[in-house]
Amino acid sequence: MDQGQPSTSRAVQPNSPHFSDRIRDMLLQESESECDDNLEDFADSDDSDADRTYIPPQEDDFSDDSFNTESSDVDVNVDTHPGDVEVTAQVPVEAPEFYYGKTSRNGSVPGYKWSSKEPQRNVRTPARNIVRGGLPGLKGPARLLGNQPKKTEVWSLLFDDNMIATIVQNTNVKLEEVRRGIGQNTNLSNYR
């Protein structure tokens, strides 16, 4: 990294749930910028297509032992501050083992912990994880009404006779209180 350029470092907390992703992105950006710098270095070099005296190498020039196109390790240098520390790291490819949820505001309740891997399929499901209760849909008297019930039948399921009697009684009490509050000079047509 050029010492004259300002640092492009960003603070990353190790306990952040996105720590791995942020580090991976930073390493990829650094590697891309190094590739761009290397391309600029070779921009002034001779072009083999334009050179009439260029002879392409024969296949016998390369031995299989000395030339390996596959590399399993990726080493990338990350410079946090110019001139301070150089860190060599490998790009992680695996997801973290667990994902952690948010803790409560006062910190008394820990956050949820989710596994990043699917549970094993060849084990018995614990009874506490089985939801019972039957199929979704109408139950009891609502099912007996059929597919196209009348509005009055549905109303009678929601409000039985006792509920309607209580509503009527309390409505009449409230109307009596309102009537007592109406003065003699008030136009009664406003209350009809």
C-alpha angles and dihedrals in degrees: 000000000000112000092215094061122086118253117267094197121138127200113251121185113220092218093053114117089228095049096114093047094048093049091047091051092048092050092049092049091050092049092049092051091050090051090051090050091050091051090054090053091056096043092094095047123108117279111229092210092056093045109089092194095054114121116197114232118257121239090246089065092073123061120209091231097057099040118064119170096187123077124180098187122066114198116191126177115224116193109201095185123006109263097003115088134350115206124197113202140165119236108249115230102182126084117243115270093239138021117214127213128216120287121229119273094254092043094236095115115056120226123261119270119216125187115233091213128072116252118256113274097207096068131085116264111242115248091238089065096053114095113212129187107103131256123330119257142071119340137196119345093001090063090053091060091071131219098308110034123176119255092243091054092053090046091053090053092053098041116031123197094267092055092048091049090052092049093049093048094050092044091055091050091052092048091053090053091050092048091054090054094054112098127224093253095054120111105241093203088078090065099049 
